[in-house]
Amino acid sequence: MRIDILCLFPEVFASPLNQSIVKRATERGLANIVIHDIRDYTHDKHRTADDYPYGGGPGMVLKPEPIFEAVEAIKQQLGACEVPVILLTPQGRLFSQSLAQELALQPHIMLICGHYEGLDERVCEHLATDEISIGDYVLSGGELAALVAVDAIVRLIPGVLGSEFSANSDSHSNGLLEYPQYTRPQTYRDWSVPSILLSGNHSEIAQWRRRQAILRTAKRRPDLLKKGSLCDEERKWMSENLLDPR
Ligand code: 6GU
């Protein structure tokens, strides 16, 4: 999968993309992440990427020309036309595991990082195919949001994780938070690992984990349970245990 990232602060990306799973995906040729400096597509000697907002007001606005020219140059170079062009902005729709799963199946995506007070609306209207936010808070720029999205997407590219299993049991991939995990020692400071996990009874362990995931989700993120990720038997078990399955 090819991912082009357009931004004003390309140095932000070097270290995060060079660690752990994303690094391995790149080394194995499963991800090709290319960072572009929007200023490289300006034409004046000051490399001006922003300007004052029409109508007045505080802050600066990213100019449309370098962004359009960057996207068009990259598309032309690759012979690409139907590429998702995704704008990272606090005004976008909320990023999620299911969107990460969708994007991980694309052969190519482009990410544009906004900055300053904003970005000329013509980029949103006539260049971007989608606008994404990573949460209801404001970052200084889209770079960190792009890194978050890239990390979530790249680990879902088929073949990137060791076993398909490890992505499937992640929190959110089944609509539930993940069950609690334990490793050695069996007892640490008087705190023992739940004995069911030592029983060797795999079906009992699977049921315990599933119920722990449901309990934890009901307590911490009841909003997630509304989406109907439970079977009838699990709903019955929840109401017997005074939990509200919605
Ligand atoms: Cl994508 N950009 C910025 N600047 N702030 C954000 C965001 C994106 N998502 C949440 N906050």
PDB file of C-alpha atoms and ligand atoms in Angstrom:
ATOM      1  CA  MET A   1       0.000   0.000   0.000  1.00  0.00           C
ATOM      2  CA  ARG A   2       1.289   3.428  -0.893  1.00  0.00           C
ATOM      3  CA  ILE A   3       0.588   6.343   1.462  1.00  0.00           C
ATOM      4  CA  ASP A   4       1.515   9.906   0.441  1.00  0.00           C
ATOM      5  CA  ILE A   5       1.478  12.475   3.239  1.00  0.00           C
ATOM      6  CA  LEU A   6       1.467  16.213   2.426  1.00  0.00           C
ATOM      7  CA  CYS A   7       2.414  18.515   5.270  1.00  0.00           C
ATOM      8  CA  LEU A   8       4.333  21.579   6.409  1.00  0.00           C
ATOM      9  CA  PHE A   9       6.474  19.767   9.007  1.00  0.00           C
ATOM     10  CA  PRO A  10       7.936  16.673   7.329  1.00  0.00           C
ATOM     11  CA  GLU A  11      10.537  16.118  10.084  1.00  0.00           C
ATOM     12  CA  VAL A  12       7.768  15.093  12.471  1.00  0.00           C
ATOM     13  CA  PHE A  13       7.362  11.768  10.680  1.00  0.00           C
ATOM     14  CA  ALA A  14      10.870  10.264  10.628  1.00  0.00           C
ATOM     15  CA  SER A  15      11.064   8.664  14.058  1.00  0.00           C
ATOM     16  CA  PRO A  16       7.470   7.420  14.529  1.00  0.00           C
ATOM     17  CA  LEU A  17       7.430   5.751  11.106  1.00  0.00           C
ATOM     18  CA  ASN A  18      10.758   4.112  11.817  1.00  0.00           C
ATOM     19  CA  GLN A  19       9.688   1.991  14.797  1.00  0.00           C
ATOM     20  CA  SER A  20       7.983  -1.263  15.480  1.00  0.00           C
ATOM     21  CA  ILE A  21       5.204  -2.537  13.225  1.00  0.00           C
ATOM     22  CA  VAL A  22       5.151   0.353  10.730  1.00  0.00           C
ATOM     23  CA  LYS A  23       8.904   0.068  10.252  1.00  0.00           C
ATOM     24  CA  ARG A  24       8.636  -3.669   9.663  1.00  0.00           C
ATOM     25  CA  ALA A  25       5.762  -3.207   7.199  1.00  0.00           C
ATOM     26  CA  THR A  26       7.896  -0.720   5.258  1.00  0.00           C
ATOM     27  CA  GLU A  27      10.973  -2.947   5.291  1.00  0.00           C
ATOM     28  CA  ARG A  28       8.934  -5.875   4.013  1.00  0.00           C
ATOM     29  CA  GLY A  29       7.519  -3.770   1.160  1.00  0.00           C
ATOM     30  CA  LEU A  30       3.930  -3.938   2.442  1.00  0.00           C
ATOM     31  CA  ALA A  31       3.784  -0.178   3.066  1.00  0.00           C
ATOM     32  CA  ASN A  32       5.456   2.597   1.090  1.00  0.00           C
ATOM     33  CA  ILE A  33       5.019   5.863   2.987  1.00  0.00           C
ATOM     34  CA  VAL A  34       6.201   9.012   1.205  1.00  0.00           C
ATOM     35  CA  ILE A  35       6.326  12.382   2.984  1.00  0.00           C
ATOM     36  CA  HIS A  36       5.975  15.587   0.929  1.00  0.00           C
ATOM     37  CA  ASP A  37       6.691  19.153   2.039  1.00  0.00           C
ATOM     38  CA  ILE A  38       3.856  21.395   0.805  1.00  0.00           C
ATOM     39  CA  ARG A  39       6.391  24.237   0.542  1.00  0.00           C
ATOM     40  CA  ASP A  40       8.189  22.336  -2.229  1.00  0.00           C
ATOM     41  CA  TYR A  41       5.154  23.148  -4.383  1.00  0.00           C
ATOM     42  CA  THR A  42       5.252  26.927  -3.835  1.00  0.00           C
ATOM     43  CA  HIS A  43       6.782  29.211  -6.466  1.00  0.00           C
ATOM     44  CA  ASP A  44       7.968  32.313  -4.556  1.00  0.00           C
ATOM     45  CA  LYS A  45      11.364  32.704  -2.933  1.00  0.00           C
ATOM     46  CA  HIS A  46       9.842  32.740   0.586  1.00  0.00           C
ATOM     47  CA  ARG A  47       8.035  29.449  -0.107  1.00  0.00           C
ATOM     48  CA  THR A  48       4.774  30.956   1.117  1.00  0.00           C
ATOM     49  CA  ALA A  49       2.200  28.317   1.989  1.00  0.00           C
ATOM     50  CA  ASP A  50      -0.276  30.453   3.949  1.00  0.00           C
ATOM     51  CA  ASP A  51      -1.957  33.846   3.786  1.00  0.00           C
ATOM     52  CA  TYR A  52      -4.403  36.095   5.681  1.00  0.00           C
ATOM     53  CA  PRO A  53      -8.044  35.047   5.793  1.00  0.00           C
ATOM     54  CA  TYR A  54     -10.471  36.914   3.510  1.00  0.00           C
ATOM     55  CA  GLY A  55     -12.930  38.785   5.707  1.00  0.00           C
ATOM     56  CA  GLY A  56     -10.352  39.269   8.432  1.00  0.00           C
ATOM     57  CA  GLY A  57      -9.901  37.458  11.698  1.00  0.00           C
ATOM     58  CA  PRO A  58      -7.026  35.846  13.576  1.00  0.00           C
ATOM     59  CA  GLY A  59      -4.474  33.402  12.210  1.00  0.00           C
ATOM     60  CA  MET A  60      -3.431  32.309   8.782  1.00  0.00           C
ATOM     61  CA  VAL A  61      -5.013  30.055   6.204  1.00  0.00           C
ATOM     62  CA  LEU A  62      -3.216  27.494   4.012  1.00  0.00           C
ATOM     63  CA  LYS A  63      -3.261  28.563   0.369  1.00  0.00           C
ATOM     64  CA  PRO A  64      -4.926  26.255  -2.119  1.00  0.00           C
ATOM     65  CA  GLU A  65      -2.371  26.348  -4.983  1.00  0.00           C
ATOM     66  CA  PRO A  66       0.559  24.399  -3.460  1.00  0.00           C
ATOM     67  CA  ILE A  67      -1.801  21.725  -2.121  1.00  0.00           C
ATOM     68  CA  PHE A  68      -3.643  21.253  -5.442  1.00  0.00           C
ATOM     69  CA  GLU A  69      -0.335  21.206  -7.315  1.00  0.00           C
ATOM     70  CA  ALA A  70       1.231  18.701  -4.928  1.00  0.00           C
ATOM     71  CA  VAL A  71      -1.701  16.279  -5.149  1.00  0.00           C
ATOM     72  CA  GLU A  72      -1.912  16.635  -8.934  1.00  0.00           C
ATOM     73  CA  ALA A  73       1.858  16.159  -9.384  1.00  0.00           C
ATOM     74  CA  ILE A  74       1.884  12.990  -7.268  1.00  0.00           C
ATOM     75  CA  LYS A  75      -1.190  11.577  -9.020  1.00  0.00           C
ATOM     76  CA  GLN A  76       0.318  12.283 -12.416  1.00  0.00           C
ATOM     77  CA  GLN A  77       3.670  10.773 -11.471  1.00  0.00           C
ATOM     78  CA  LEU A  78       1.937   7.567 -10.396  1.00  0.00           C
ATOM     79  CA  GLY A  79      -0.694   7.527 -13.121  1.00  0.00           C
ATOM     80  CA  ALA A  80      -3.243   7.472 -10.304  1.00  0.00           C
ATOM     81  CA  CYS A  81      -6.691   9.038 -10.581  1.00  0.00           C
ATOM     82  CA  GLU A  82      -9.159   7.344  -8.216  1.00  0.00           C
ATOM     83  CA  VAL A  83      -7.029   7.775  -5.072  1.00  0.00           C
ATOM     84  CA  PRO A  84      -8.745   8.708  -1.792  1.00  0.00           C
ATOM     85  CA  VAL A  85      -7.454  12.175  -0.825  1.00  0.00           C
ATOM     86  CA  ILE A  86      -8.034  12.491   2.890  1.00  0.00           C
ATOM     87  CA  LEU A  87      -7.854  15.765   4.764  1.00  0.00           C
ATOM     88  CA  LEU A  88      -6.923  15.624   8.444  1.00  0.00           C
ATOM     89  CA  THR A  89      -8.933  18.270  10.240  1.00  0.00           C
ATOM     90  CA  PRO A  90     -10.840  18.629  13.522  1.00  0.00           C
ATOM     91  CA  GLN A  91     -13.923  19.235  11.319  1.00  0.00           C
ATOM     92  CA  GLY A  92     -13.728  15.771   9.787  1.00  0.00           C
ATOM     93  CA  ARG A  93     -15.740  12.676  10.592  1.00  0.00           C
ATOM     94  CA  LEU A  94     -14.417  10.675  13.485  1.00  0.00           C
ATOM     95  CA  PHE A  95     -11.689   8.149  12.656  1.00  0.00           C
ATOM     96  CA  SER A  96     -12.495   4.599  13.803  1.00  0.00           C
ATOM     97  CA  GLN A  97     -11.285   1.017  13.655  1.00  0.00           C
ATOM     98  CA  SER A  98     -13.782   0.252  10.895  1.00  0.00           C
ATOM     99  CA  LEU A  99     -12.520   3.161   8.789  1.00  0.00           C
ATOM    100  CA  ALA A 100      -8.950   1.956   9.395  1.00  0.00           C
ATOM    101  CA  GLN A 101     -10.025  -1.484   8.173  1.00  0.00           C
ATOM    102  CA  GLU A 102     -11.554  -0.006   5.018  1.00  0.00           C
ATOM    103  CA  LEU A 103      -8.519   2.127   4.237  1.00  0.00           C
ATOM    104  CA  ALA A 104      -6.103  -0.763   4.867  1.00  0.00           C
ATOM    105  CA  LEU A 105      -7.594  -2.476   1.781  1.00  0.00           C
ATOM    106  CA  GLN A 106      -6.806   0.455  -0.532  1.00  0.00           C
ATOM    107  CA  PRO A 107      -3.727   0.191  -2.747  1.00  0.00           C
ATOM    108  CA  HIS A 108      -3.020   3.939  -2.367  1.00  0.00           C
ATOM    109  CA  ILE A 109      -4.206   6.847  -0.204  1.00  0.00           C
ATOM    110  CA  MET A 110      -3.119  10.455   0.181  1.00  0.00           C
ATOM    111  CA  LEU A 111      -3.258  12.354   3.467  1.00  0.00           C
ATOM    112  CA  ILE A 112      -3.203  16.154   3.695  1.00  0.00           C
ATOM    113  CA  CYS A 113      -2.265  17.693   7.037  1.00  0.00           C
ATOM    114  CA  GLY A 114      -3.925  21.012   7.751  1.00  0.00           C
ATOM    115  CA  HIS A 115      -2.233  23.687   9.824  1.00  0.00           C
ATOM    116  CA  TYR A 116      -2.557  27.129  11.317  1.00  0.00           C
ATOM    117  CA  GLU A 117      -6.128  28.322  11.684  1.00  0.00           C
ATOM    118  CA  GLY A 118      -7.219  26.299   8.728  1.00  0.00           C
ATOM    119  CA  LEU A 119      -7.109  25.617   5.089  1.00  0.00           C
ATOM    120  CA  ASP A 120      -8.743  27.225   2.086  1.00  0.00           C
ATOM    121  CA  GLU A 121     -12.234  25.713   1.749  1.00  0.00           C
ATOM    122  CA  ARG A 122     -11.676  24.993  -1.957  1.00  0.00           C
ATOM    123  CA  VAL A 123      -9.265  22.223  -0.949  1.00  0.00           C
ATOM    124  CA  CYS A 124     -12.051  20.590   1.082  1.00  0.00           C
ATOM    125  CA  GLU A 125     -14.646  21.065  -1.646  1.00  0.00           C
ATOM    126  CA  HIS A 126     -12.727  20.273  -4.802  1.00  0.00           C
ATOM    127  CA  LEU A 127      -9.690  18.173  -3.887  1.00  0.00           C
ATOM    128  CA  ALA A 128     -10.344  16.112  -0.762  1.00  0.00           C
ATOM    129  CA  THR A 129     -12.559  13.043  -1.045  1.00  0.00           C
ATOM    130  CA  ASP A 130     -12.886  12.714   2.733  1.00  0.00           C
ATOM    131  CA  GLU A 131     -12.182  14.666   5.936  1.00  0.00           C
ATOM    132  CA  ILE A 132     -11.083  12.860   9.074  1.00  0.00           C
ATOM    133  CA  SER A 133     -10.642  13.893  12.714  1.00  0.00           C
ATOM    134  CA  ILE A 134      -9.039  11.652  15.335  1.00  0.00           C
ATOM    135  CA  GLY A 135     -11.072  13.001  18.262  1.00  0.00           C
ATOM    136  CA  ASP A 136     -12.852  15.943  19.812  1.00  0.00           C
ATOM    137  CA  TYR A 137      -9.852  18.050  20.749  1.00  0.00           C
ATOM    138  CA  VAL A 138      -7.659  20.441  18.795  1.00  0.00           C
ATOM    139  CA  LEU A 139      -4.096  19.624  17.734  1.00  0.00           C
ATOM    140  CA  SER A 140      -1.690  22.261  16.415  1.00  0.00           C
ATOM    141  CA  GLY A 141      -1.631  20.469  13.084  1.00  0.00           C
ATOM    142  CA  GLY A 142      -2.680  17.391  11.203  1.00  0.00           C
ATOM    143  CA  GLU A 143       0.750  15.694  11.378  1.00  0.00           C
ATOM    144  CA  LEU A 144       0.178  13.830  14.635  1.00  0.00           C
ATOM    145  CA  ALA A 145      -3.320  12.889  13.499  1.00  0.00           C
ATOM    146  CA  ALA A 146      -1.877  11.525  10.242  1.00  0.00           C
ATOM    147  CA  LEU A 147       0.604   9.432  12.248  1.00  0.00           C
ATOM    148  CA  VAL A 148      -2.224   8.047  14.356  1.00  0.00           C
ATOM    149  CA  ALA A 149      -4.227   7.128  11.258  1.00  0.00           C
ATOM    150  CA  VAL A 150      -1.204   5.635   9.465  1.00  0.00           C
ATOM    151  CA  ASP A 151      -0.310   3.486  12.477  1.00  0.00           C
ATOM    152  CA  ALA A 152      -3.875   2.199  12.807  1.00  0.00           C
ATOM    153  CA  ILE A 153      -4.129   1.504   9.048  1.00  0.00           C
ATOM    154  CA  VAL A 154      -0.701  -0.036   8.384  1.00  0.00           C
ATOM    155  CA  ARG A 155      -1.009  -2.705  11.078  1.00  0.00           C
ATOM    156  CA  LEU A 156      -4.203  -3.873   9.346  1.00  0.00           C
ATOM    157  CA  ILE A 157      -2.637  -4.268   5.889  1.00  0.00           C
ATOM    158  CA  PRO A 158      -2.918  -7.983   5.110  1.00  0.00           C
ATOM    159  CA  GLY A 159       0.348  -9.713   6.027  1.00  0.00           C
ATOM    160  CA  VAL A 160       1.697  -7.001   8.343  1.00  0.00           C
ATOM    161  CA  LEU A 161       0.877  -8.592  11.701  1.00  0.00           C
ATOM    162  CA  GLY A 162       2.414 -11.978  12.502  1.00  0.00           C
ATOM    163  CA  SER A 163      -0.915 -13.789  12.774  1.00  0.00           C
ATOM    164  CA  GLU A 164      -4.269 -12.480  11.534  1.00  0.00           C
ATOM    165  CA  PHE A 165      -5.430 -13.411  15.010  1.00  0.00           C
ATOM    166  CA  SER A 166      -3.635 -10.637  16.846  1.00  0.00           C
ATOM    167  CA  ALA A 167      -5.537  -7.879  14.991  1.00  0.00           C
ATOM    168  CA  ASN A 168      -8.858  -9.695  15.394  1.00  0.00           C
ATOM    169  CA  SER A 169      -8.657  -9.864  19.195  1.00  0.00           C
ATOM    170  CA  ASP A 170      -7.727  -6.162  19.531  1.00  0.00           C
ATOM    171  CA  SER A 171     -10.019  -3.825  21.421  1.00  0.00           C
ATOM    172  CA  HIS A 172     -12.637  -2.384  19.013  1.00  0.00           C
ATOM    173  CA  SER A 173     -12.170  -4.896  16.191  1.00  0.00           C
ATOM    174  CA  ASN A 174     -15.213  -6.843  17.472  1.00  0.00           C
ATOM    175  CA  GLY A 175     -17.045  -3.825  18.904  1.00  0.00           C
ATOM    176  CA  LEU A 176     -15.853  -4.630  22.426  1.00  0.00           C
ATOM    177  CA  LEU A 177     -12.902  -3.607  24.555  1.00  0.00           C
ATOM    178  CA  GLU A 178     -10.267  -6.291  25.005  1.00  0.00           C
ATOM    179  CA  TYR A 179     -10.417  -8.749  27.924  1.00  0.00           C
ATOM    180  CA  PRO A 180      -7.789  -8.518  30.715  1.00  0.00           C
ATOM    181  CA  GLN A 181      -4.451 -10.212  30.027  1.00  0.00           C
ATOM    182  CA  TYR A 182      -1.972 -11.721  32.491  1.00  0.00           C
ATOM    183  CA  THR A 183       1.529 -13.150  32.266  1.00  0.00           C
ATOM    184  CA  ARG A 184       3.994 -14.590  34.782  1.00  0.00           C
ATOM    185  CA  PRO A 185       4.477 -14.502  37.728  1.00  0.00           C
ATOM    186  CA  GLN A 186       1.344 -16.370  38.787  1.00  0.00           C
ATOM    187  CA  THR A 187       1.277 -14.378  42.040  1.00  0.00           C
ATOM    188  CA  TYR A 188       2.742 -10.896  42.286  1.00  0.00           C
ATOM    189  CA  ARG A 189       2.566  -9.024  45.615  1.00  0.00           C
ATOM    190  CA  ASP A 190      -0.353 -11.120  46.782  1.00  0.00           C
ATOM    191  CA  TRP A 191      -2.265 -10.566  43.526  1.00  0.00           C
ATOM    192  CA  SER A 192      -2.995 -13.839  41.788  1.00  0.00           C
ATOM    193  CA  VAL A 193      -3.905 -14.472  38.189  1.00  0.00           C
ATOM    194  CA  PRO A 194      -7.564 -15.613  37.808  1.00  0.00           C
ATOM    195  CA  SER A 195      -7.442 -19.389  38.281  1.00  0.00           C
ATOM    196  CA  ILE A 196      -9.579 -20.101  35.185  1.00  0.00           C
ATOM    197  CA  LEU A 197      -6.615 -19.011  33.044  1.00  0.00           C
ATOM    198  CA  LEU A 198      -4.483 -21.782  34.582  1.00  0.00           C
ATOM    199  CA  SER A 199      -7.142 -24.452  34.112  1.00  0.00           C
ATOM    200  CA  GLY A 200      -6.191 -25.510  30.603  1.00  0.00           C
ATOM    201  CA  ASN A 201      -9.909 -25.594  29.720  1.00  0.00           C
ATOM    202  CA  HIS A 202      -9.893 -23.647  26.477  1.00  0.00           C
ATOM    203  CA  SER A 203     -13.638 -23.304  25.991  1.00  0.00           C
ATOM    204  CA  GLU A 204     -14.125 -22.086  29.581  1.00  0.00           C
ATOM    205  CA  ILE A 205     -11.262 -19.631  29.098  1.00  0.00           C
ATOM    206  CA  ALA A 206     -12.788 -18.354  25.855  1.00  0.00           C
ATOM    207  CA  GLN A 207     -16.159 -17.839  27.571  1.00  0.00           C
ATOM    208  CA  TRP A 208     -14.531 -16.087  30.561  1.00  0.00           C
ATOM    209  CA  ARG A 209     -12.613 -13.753  28.243  1.00  0.00           C
ATOM    210  CA  ARG A 210     -15.683 -12.948  26.180  1.00  0.00           C
ATOM    211  CA  ARG A 211     -17.674 -12.106  29.328  1.00  0.00           C
ATOM    212  CA  GLN A 212     -14.838 -10.033  30.759  1.00  0.00           C
ATOM    213  CA  ALA A 213     -14.741  -8.084  27.499  1.00  0.00           C
ATOM    214  CA  ILE A 214     -18.492  -7.489  27.719  1.00  0.00           C
ATOM    215  CA  LEU A 215     -18.337  -6.467  31.411  1.00  0.00           C
ATOM    216  CA  ARG A 216     -15.473  -4.091  30.794  1.00  0.00           C
ATOM    217  CA  THR A 217     -17.201  -2.535  27.796  1.00  0.00           C
ATOM    218  CA  ALA A 218     -20.483  -2.148  29.737  1.00  0.00           C
ATOM    219  CA  LYS A 219     -18.647  -0.369  32.551  1.00  0.00           C
ATOM    220  CA  ARG A 220     -16.250   1.816  30.600  1.00  0.00           C
ATOM    221  CA  ARG A 221     -17.848   2.313  27.189  1.00  0.00           C
ATOM    222  CA  PRO A 222     -21.599   1.572  27.346  1.00  0.00           C
ATOM    223  CA  ASP A 223     -21.922   3.580  24.113  1.00  0.00           C
ATOM    224  CA  LEU A 224     -20.155   0.756  22.236  1.00  0.00           C
ATOM    225  CA  LEU A 225     -22.609  -1.912  23.389  1.00  0.00           C
ATOM    226  CA  LYS A 226     -25.531  -0.185  21.716  1.00  0.00           C
ATOM    227  CA  LYS A 227     -24.217  -1.307  18.362  1.00  0.00           C
ATOM    228  CA  GLY A 228     -25.428  -4.867  18.876  1.00  0.00           C
ATOM    229  CA  SER A 229     -22.238  -6.911  19.091  1.00  0.00           C
ATOM    230  CA  LEU A 230     -23.816  -9.465  21.471  1.00  0.00           C
ATOM    231  CA  CYS A 231     -25.778 -12.667  20.845  1.00  0.00           C
ATOM    232  CA  ASP A 232     -29.101 -13.439  22.590  1.00  0.00           C
ATOM    233  CA  GLU A 233     -27.478 -15.681  25.175  1.00  0.00           C
ATOM    234  CA  GLU A 234     -25.027 -12.910  26.086  1.00  0.00           C
ATOM    235  CA  ARG A 235     -27.841 -10.375  26.426  1.00  0.00           C
ATOM    236  CA  LYS A 236     -29.654 -12.768  28.745  1.00  0.00           C
ATOM    237  CA  TRP A 237     -26.470 -13.251  30.793  1.00  0.00           C
ATOM    238  CA  MET A 238     -26.068  -9.471  31.038  1.00  0.00           C
ATOM    239  CA  SER A 239     -29.599  -8.870  32.315  1.00  0.00           C
ATOM    240  CA  GLU A 240     -29.174 -11.717  34.852  1.00  0.00           C
ATOM    241  CA  ASN A 241     -26.102  -9.865  36.067  1.00  0.00           C
ATOM    242  CA  LEU A 242     -27.896  -6.526  36.307  1.00  0.00           C
ATOM    243  CA  LEU A 243     -26.007  -5.052  33.394  1.00  0.00           C
ATOM    244  CA  ASP A 244     -27.848  -2.951  30.876  1.00  0.00           C
ATOM    245  CA  PRO A 245     -27.331  -4.408  27.382  1.00  0.00           C
ATOM    246  CA  ARG A 246     -29.352  -1.509  25.731  1.00  0.00           C
TER     247      ARG A 246
HETATM  248 CL1  6GU B   1      -7.103  15.549  12.094  1.00  0.00          CL
HETATM  249  N1  6GU B   1      -6.264  17.833  13.073  1.00  0.00           N
HETATM  250  C1  6GU B   1      -6.150  18.735  14.056  1.00  0.00           C
HETATM  251  N2  6GU B   1      -5.459  19.861  13.825  1.00  0.00           N
HETATM  252  N3  6GU B   1      -6.691  18.583  15.259  1.00  0.00           N
HETATM  253  C2  6GU B   1      -7.355  17.467  15.461  1.00  0.00           C
HETATM  254  C3  6GU B   1      -7.514  16.470  14.497  1.00  0.00           C
HETATM  255  C4  6GU B   1      -6.940  16.700  13.287  1.00  0.00           C
HETATM  256  N4  6GU B   1      -8.243  15.473  15.017  1.00  0.00           N
HETATM  257  C5  6GU B   1      -8.522  15.842  16.248  1.00  0.00           C
HETATM  258  N5  6GU B   1      -8.002  17.040  16.532  1.00  0.00           N
END
